[in-house]
Amino acid sequence: MPELPEVEVIRRTLAPHVTGKRITEVTVGRAHLRRPLPHGFGSALTGRTIESLDRKGKFLLFHLAPAGTWLVHLGMSGSLAIRRAGAFEHDHVRVGLGGNLDLVYNDPRRFGWMNFVQTGVPPELAALGPDPFEPAFTFEVFCSCCQRRRPIRNLLTDQTAIAGIGNIYASEILFRARVRPGKASRRLSRAERRRVYEAIAQVLGEAIRLGGTSVANFRDGEGRPGFFQMRLQVYGRQGQRCLRCGCAIRRRVLAGRSAFYCPGCQR
DNA sequence: CAGATAACCTGCGTGC
DNA sequence: TGCACGCAGGTTATCT
């Protein structure tokens, strides 16, 4: 589910409901997600106020007062949503915000995780590359990532190079840029690098505008699906026709994960 | 350095 | 109907 656009959609839909709210209670169902919750997690959050909700790459960052940061990674199937009542299977953490308002973390596969730090930046962010929407992510910075032999698809999904791109958008970005996923990044011409760089912002931006991609069951912070799945050009479409040139879309495994491309449009 | 593989989990679709 | 298998938006340890 959650790559940069989905996390950003969750951030935007959650923010108006949570900013300024005081955390009155934390209920933990399963303390062991991908990693165990940090020691004293519930009591650390309780009593603090959510000042703002931020995002870097695929990480959500709740900035709290008194000082503290609550970090959430949604893994493959995690979601955060505002709920007024009701409990569902795979609800693991429930954060009471006063009244009958709860912020609920649900995650069937439990690949997500959380952390809390009182001071400084959570250690998870230390190794992250620039987020594509930060000013720091310039064309020259992107070019400097393209020095090596590794396939461009693997570069795009490497969170230490660029933070936020996952498997769906890597394929969609490379289709828009008309570059094959297996091409060695250092063999991309300057024009190809320029097209990939621009496709990153275009594809991610359009996905955010459409509320994210709901394959399986992505929902935003208010429980609504996204619509970018209707715009997918190659992801999950192996064997079907390219909507642009009519060629059959291909699937290829790179670094253990599917990459999709059109052999006619991407050279 | 970087690829392949497996592992962590649950759920869904497919084919027999 | 039941069951095995492959596959899924992510990350990470280990081996080559």
Tab-separated table of C-alpha atoms (C1' of nucleotides) in Angstrom:
chain	number	residue	atom	x	y	z
A	1	MET	CA	0.000	0.000	0.000
A	2	PRO	CA	1.952	2.929	1.179
A	3	GLU	CA	4.569	4.662	-0.899
A	4	LEU	CA	5.221	8.379	-0.743
A	5	PRO	CA	1.878	9.454	-2.286
A	6	GLU	CA	-0.212	7.245	0.016
A	7	VAL	CA	1.699	8.383	3.088
A	8	GLU	CA	1.287	12.002	2.024
A	9	VAL	CA	-2.453	11.517	1.442
A	10	ILE	CA	-2.761	10.011	4.911
A	11	ARG	CA	-0.783	12.930	6.334
A	12	ARG	CA	-3.011	15.503	4.658
A	13	THR	CA	-6.288	13.841	5.603
A	14	LEU	CA	-5.194	13.176	9.175
A	15	ALA	CA	-3.612	16.549	9.929
A	16	PRO	CA	-6.809	18.583	10.417
A	17	HIS	CA	-8.152	15.972	12.842
A	18	VAL	CA	-5.065	15.573	14.998
A	19	THR	CA	-3.205	18.879	15.164
A	20	GLY	CA	-3.655	20.565	18.526
A	21	LYS	CA	-5.167	17.423	20.057
A	22	ARG	CA	-3.945	16.040	23.341
A	23	ILE	CA	-3.290	12.319	23.569
A	24	THR	CA	-5.467	11.137	26.430
A	25	GLU	CA	-4.883	7.407	26.257
A	26	VAL	CA	-2.883	4.804	24.334
A	27	THR	CA	-4.105	1.227	23.996
A	28	VAL	CA	-1.710	-1.343	22.580
A	29	GLY	CA	-3.149	-4.585	21.247
A	30	ARG	CA	-0.012	-6.118	19.807
A	31	ALA	CA	3.231	-4.579	20.975
A	32	HIS	CA	5.240	-6.502	18.382
A	33	LEU	CA	4.885	-5.257	14.810
A	34	ARG	CA	7.941	-5.535	12.554
A	35	ARG	CA	9.851	-4.505	15.656
A	36	PRO	CA	8.616	-4.269	19.213
A	37	LEU	CA	7.291	-0.870	20.259
A	38	PRO	CA	9.903	1.044	22.251
A	39	HIS	CA	9.834	0.552	26.000
A	40	GLY	CA	7.302	2.849	27.639
A	41	PHE	CA	5.744	3.818	24.318
A	42	GLY	CA	2.193	4.324	25.580
A	43	SER	CA	3.123	6.364	28.616
A	44	ALA	CA	5.522	8.477	26.537
A	45	LEU	CA	2.726	9.547	24.193
A	46	THR	CA	0.025	9.961	26.816
A	47	GLY	CA	-0.435	13.556	27.932
A	48	ARG	CA	1.488	15.043	25.016
A	49	THR	CA	-0.134	17.249	22.398
A	50	ILE	CA	0.217	16.735	18.647
A	51	GLU	CA	1.652	19.988	17.317
A	52	SER	CA	2.081	19.005	13.688
A	53	LEU	CA	2.180	16.051	11.352
A	54	ASP	CA	5.130	15.765	9.010
A	55	ARG	CA	6.431	13.246	6.481
A	56	LYS	CA	9.778	12.229	5.105
A	57	GLY	CA	9.854	9.555	2.433
A	58	LYS	CA	7.502	6.859	3.685
A	59	PHE	CA	7.747	7.929	7.343
A	60	LEU	CA	5.057	9.842	9.207
A	61	LEU	CA	6.319	12.108	11.997
A	62	PHE	CA	4.020	13.359	14.736
A	63	HIS	CA	5.735	16.300	16.416
A	64	LEU	CA	4.642	16.442	20.030
A	65	ALA	CA	4.735	18.883	22.913
A	66	PRO	CA	6.339	18.658	25.386
A	67	ALA	CA	9.249	17.711	23.158
A	68	GLY	CA	9.013	14.390	21.399
A	69	THR	CA	8.549	12.771	18.003
A	70	TRP	CA	6.342	9.786	17.268
A	71	LEU	CA	7.489	8.047	14.102
A	72	VAL	CA	5.326	5.622	12.101
A	73	HIS	CA	6.239	3.447	9.133
A	74	LEU	CA	3.240	1.704	7.541
A	75	GLY	CA	5.139	-1.212	6.024
A	76	MET	CA	3.144	-3.039	3.351
A	77	SER	CA	-0.334	-3.088	4.804
A	78	GLY	CA	-0.416	-0.523	7.600
A	79	SER	CA	-2.979	2.254	7.835
A	80	LEU	CA	-3.740	5.104	10.202
A	81	ALA	CA	-7.253	6.432	10.364
A	82	ILE	CA	-9.536	8.573	12.481
A	83	ARG	CA	-12.329	6.560	14.007
A	84	ARG	CA	-15.242	7.488	16.189
A	85	ALA	CA	-16.143	3.992	17.278
A	86	GLY	CA	-15.694	0.355	16.476
A	87	ALA	CA	-12.815	-2.070	16.495
A	88	PHE	CA	-11.597	-4.222	13.642
A	89	GLU	CA	-9.339	-7.199	13.216
A	90	HIS	CA	-5.660	-6.174	13.070
A	91	ASP	CA	-6.155	-2.955	15.025
A	92	HIS	CA	-2.864	-2.847	16.956
A	93	VAL	CA	-2.544	0.624	18.439
A	94	ARG	CA	-5.347	2.979	19.446
A	95	VAL	CA	-4.524	6.557	20.369
A	96	GLY	CA	-7.318	8.398	22.153
A	97	LEU	CA	-7.551	12.096	21.268
A	98	GLY	CA	-10.381	13.098	23.590
A	99	GLY	CA	-14.112	13.018	23.002
A	100	ASN	CA	-14.910	9.914	21.024
A	101	LEU	CA	-12.059	10.467	18.585
A	102	ASP	CA	-9.439	7.736	18.145
A	103	LEU	CA	-6.439	7.509	15.868
A	104	VAL	CA	-6.147	3.803	15.032
A	105	TYR	CA	-3.215	1.892	13.563
A	106	ASN	CA	-4.341	-1.214	11.669
A	107	ASP	CA	-1.881	-3.564	9.955
A	108	PRO	CA	-2.775	-7.123	8.855
A	109	ARG	CA	0.775	-8.130	7.944
A	110	ARG	CA	2.486	-6.236	10.759
A	111	PHE	CA	5.389	-5.111	8.588
A	112	GLY	CA	5.058	-1.560	9.882
A	113	TRP	CA	6.708	-0.176	12.988
A	114	MET	CA	6.780	2.812	15.330
A	115	ASN	CA	9.289	4.662	17.419
A	116	PHE	CA	9.335	7.506	19.907
A	117	VAL	CA	12.220	9.858	20.633
A	118	GLN	CA	12.148	12.637	23.166
A	119	THR	CA	14.944	14.673	21.611
A	120	GLY	CA	16.591	14.955	18.245
A	121	VAL	CA	15.769	13.191	15.024
A	122	PRO	CA	14.586	9.558	15.011
A	123	PRO	CA	17.478	7.277	13.983
A	124	GLU	CA	15.390	5.822	11.130
A	125	LEU	CA	15.753	9.096	9.234
A	126	ALA	CA	19.537	9.261	9.437
A	127	ALA	CA	20.272	7.111	6.394
A	128	LEU	CA	17.418	8.437	4.203
A	129	GLY	CA	18.188	10.220	0.960
A	130	PRO	CA	16.347	13.430	0.077
A	131	ASP	CA	12.573	13.375	-0.270
A	132	PRO	CA	11.705	14.183	-3.916
A	133	PHE	CA	9.656	17.213	-2.846
A	134	GLU	CA	12.442	18.780	-0.788
A	135	PRO	CA	14.379	21.612	-2.456
A	136	ALA	CA	17.523	19.581	-1.751
A	137	PHE	CA	16.456	17.085	-4.406
A	138	THR	CA	17.895	18.924	-7.400
A	139	PHE	CA	18.659	17.513	-10.825
A	140	GLU	CA	22.366	17.560	-10.042
A	141	VAL	CA	21.809	15.632	-6.814
A	142	PHE	CA	19.811	13.049	-8.749
A	143	CYS	CA	22.572	12.799	-11.373
A	144	SER	CA	25.138	12.207	-8.656
A	145	CYS	CA	23.157	9.091	-7.617
A	146	CYS	CA	23.432	7.727	-11.163
A	147	GLN	CA	27.156	6.957	-11.144
A	148	ARG	CA	26.967	3.228	-10.716
A	149	ARG	CA	26.125	0.100	-12.608
A	150	ARG	CA	22.942	-0.687	-10.710
A	151	PRO	CA	19.636	-0.807	-12.609
A	152	ILE	CA	17.790	2.498	-12.543
A	153	ARG	CA	14.711	0.812	-11.010
A	154	ASN	CA	16.804	-0.341	-8.052
A	155	LEU	CA	18.217	3.138	-7.631
A	156	LEU	CA	14.726	4.674	-7.575
A	157	THR	CA	13.551	2.341	-4.811
A	158	ASP	CA	16.736	2.698	-2.716
A	159	GLN	CA	15.584	4.781	0.248
A	160	THR	CA	19.135	5.906	0.994
A	161	ALA	CA	19.344	7.462	-2.480
A	162	ILE	CA	15.817	8.934	-2.750
A	163	ALA	CA	13.231	8.630	0.033
A	164	GLY	CA	9.693	7.572	-0.779
A	165	ILE	CA	9.548	5.736	-4.111
A	166	GLY	CA	8.324	2.126	-3.973
A	167	ASN	CA	7.560	-0.588	-6.457
A	168	ILE	CA	4.409	0.804	-8.071
A	169	TYR	CA	5.743	4.289	-8.716
A	170	ALA	CA	9.211	3.138	-9.806
A	171	SER	CA	7.615	1.318	-12.748
A	172	GLU	CA	5.235	4.182	-13.514
A	173	ILE	CA	8.010	6.802	-13.361
A	174	LEU	CA	10.215	4.829	-15.754
A	175	PHE	CA	7.335	4.349	-18.178
A	176	ARG	CA	6.689	8.076	-18.237
A	177	ALA	CA	10.420	8.722	-18.712
A	178	ARG	CA	10.587	6.043	-21.460
A	179	VAL	CA	13.547	4.288	-19.820
A	180	ARG	CA	13.815	0.525	-19.222
A	181	PRO	CA	13.911	-0.493	-15.561
A	182	GLY	CA	16.941	-2.760	-16.062
A	183	LYS	CA	19.143	-0.125	-17.667
A	184	ALA	CA	22.306	0.638	-15.666
A	185	SER	CA	21.808	4.046	-14.094
A	186	ARG	CA	25.235	5.268	-15.161
A	187	ARG	CA	24.397	4.467	-18.784
A	188	LEU	CA	21.452	6.877	-18.823
A	189	SER	CA	22.070	9.857	-21.073
A	190	ARG	CA	21.682	13.324	-19.637
A	191	ALA	CA	18.356	13.632	-21.483
A	192	GLU	CA	17.145	10.357	-19.973
A	193	ARG	CA	18.204	11.449	-16.504
A	194	ARG	CA	16.323	14.667	-17.040
A	195	ARG	CA	13.191	12.773	-18.068
A	196	VAL	CA	13.399	10.427	-15.069
A	197	TYR	CA	13.999	13.340	-12.694
A	198	GLU	CA	10.973	15.194	-14.024
A	199	ALA	CA	8.789	12.078	-14.127
A	200	ILE	CA	9.432	11.526	-10.405
A	201	ALA	CA	7.710	14.778	-9.428
A	202	GLN	CA	5.023	14.440	-12.097
A	203	VAL	CA	3.963	10.880	-11.275
A	204	LEU	CA	4.149	11.288	-7.487
A	205	GLY	CA	2.365	14.650	-7.684
A	206	GLU	CA	-0.451	13.304	-9.795
A	207	ALA	CA	-0.840	10.269	-7.518
A	208	ILE	CA	-1.174	12.584	-4.501
A	209	ARG	CA	-3.801	14.666	-6.310
A	210	LEU	CA	-5.796	11.505	-7.048
A	211	GLY	CA	-5.657	10.371	-3.430
A	212	GLY	CA	-3.063	7.606	-3.884
A	213	THR	CA	-3.275	4.146	-5.410
A	214	SER	CA	-5.792	1.678	-3.988
A	215	VAL	CA	-4.674	-1.743	-5.057
A	216	ALA	CA	-5.772	-4.207	-2.392
A	217	ASN	CA	-7.201	-1.852	0.189
A	218	PHE	CA	-5.437	1.460	0.702
A	219	ARG	CA	-7.576	4.039	2.502
A	220	ASP	CA	-6.745	7.599	3.540
A	221	GLY	CA	-6.997	8.967	7.074
A	222	GLU	CA	-10.754	9.292	6.714
A	223	GLY	CA	-11.305	5.876	5.200
A	224	ARG	CA	-11.624	6.856	1.545
A	225	PRO	CA	-9.879	5.047	-1.323
A	226	GLY	CA	-7.600	6.683	-3.879
A	227	PHE	CA	-7.983	6.672	-7.651
A	228	PHE	CA	-4.507	6.532	-9.146
A	229	GLN	CA	-4.970	2.801	-9.872
A	230	MET	CA	-7.116	3.945	-12.808
A	231	ARG	CA	-4.088	5.759	-14.222
A	232	LEU	CA	-1.556	2.943	-13.916
A	233	GLN	CA	0.172	2.463	-17.268
A	234	VAL	CA	2.346	-0.586	-16.572
A	235	TYR	CA	2.223	-1.698	-12.923
A	236	GLY	CA	0.438	-5.049	-12.667
A	237	ARG	CA	-0.446	-4.997	-16.378
A	238	GLN	CA	1.878	-7.701	-17.745
A	239	GLY	CA	0.437	-9.275	-20.888
A	240	GLN	CA	-1.991	-6.395	-21.426
A	241	ARG	CA	-1.557	-3.812	-24.143
A	242	CYS	CA	0.347	-0.603	-23.668
A	243	LEU	CA	-2.206	2.203	-23.709
A	244	ARG	CA	0.234	4.306	-25.712
A	245	CYS	CA	1.709	1.963	-28.367
A	246	GLY	CA	-0.205	-1.308	-28.109
A	247	CYS	CA	2.777	-3.546	-27.254
A	248	ALA	CA	2.334	-6.232	-24.591
A	249	ILE	CA	3.507	-5.034	-21.182
A	250	ARG	CA	6.294	-7.158	-19.694
A	251	ARG	CA	7.171	-8.147	-16.150
A	252	ARG	CA	10.744	-8.705	-15.075
A	253	VAL	CA	12.183	-9.448	-11.644
A	254	LEU	CA	14.928	-7.093	-10.477
A	255	ALA	CA	16.491	-7.367	-7.031
A	256	GLY	CA	13.744	-9.824	-6.139
A	257	ARG	CA	10.846	-7.555	-7.038
A	258	SER	CA	8.635	-7.173	-10.105
A	259	ALA	CA	9.360	-4.392	-12.556
A	260	PHE	CA	6.850	-3.646	-15.326
A	261	TYR	CA	7.623	-1.923	-18.614
A	262	CYS	CA	6.550	-1.485	-22.213
A	263	PRO	CA	9.190	-2.844	-24.610
A	264	GLY	CA	7.952	-0.485	-27.312
A	265	CYS	CA	7.940	2.778	-25.368
A	266	GLN	CA	10.936	2.143	-23.082
A	267	ARG	CA	14.313	1.681	-24.757
B	1	DC	C1'	29.375	-2.828	-4.168
B	2	DA	C1'	25.241	-5.045	-5.353
B	3	DG	C1'	22.483	-8.994	-6.468
B	4	DA	C1'	19.879	-13.044	-4.878
B	5	DT	C1'	17.457	-15.117	-1.263
B	6	DA	C1'	15.002	-15.656	2.689
B	7	DA	C1'	12.628	-13.917	6.506
B	8	DC	C1'	9.114	-11.293	8.843
B	9	DC	C1'	3.211	-11.786	8.337
B	10	DT	C1'	-1.720	-12.220	6.367
B	11	DG	C1'	-4.730	-12.469	2.521
B	12	DC	C1'	-6.171	-13.174	-2.100
B	13	DG	C1'	-6.426	-15.222	-6.660
B	14	DT	C1'	-5.474	-19.276	-9.515
B	15	DG	C1'	-5.135	-23.839	-10.868
B	16	DC	C1'	-5.590	-28.626	-9.939
C	1	DT	C1'	-14.795	-27.844	-1.801
C	2	DG	C1'	-10.121	-28.094	-0.372
C	3	DC	C1'	-5.418	-27.374	-0.844
C	4	DA	C1'	-0.973	-25.867	-2.674
C	5	DC	C1'	1.232	-22.235	-4.642
C	6	DG	C1'	2.487	-17.713	-6.133
C	7	DC	C1'	2.152	-13.128	-5.381
C	8	DA	C1'	1.504	-8.583	-2.877
C	9	DG	C1'	2.568	-1.474	-1.732
C	10	DG	C1'	8.413	-2.721	2.701
C	11	DT	C1'	12.763	-3.519	5.057
C	12	DT	C1'	16.772	-6.081	6.440
C	13	DA	C1'	20.235	-9.863	7.550
C	14	DT	C1'	23.134	-13.044	5.298
C	15	DC	C1'	25.488	-15.150	1.704
C	16	DT	C1'	27.951	-14.735	-3.046
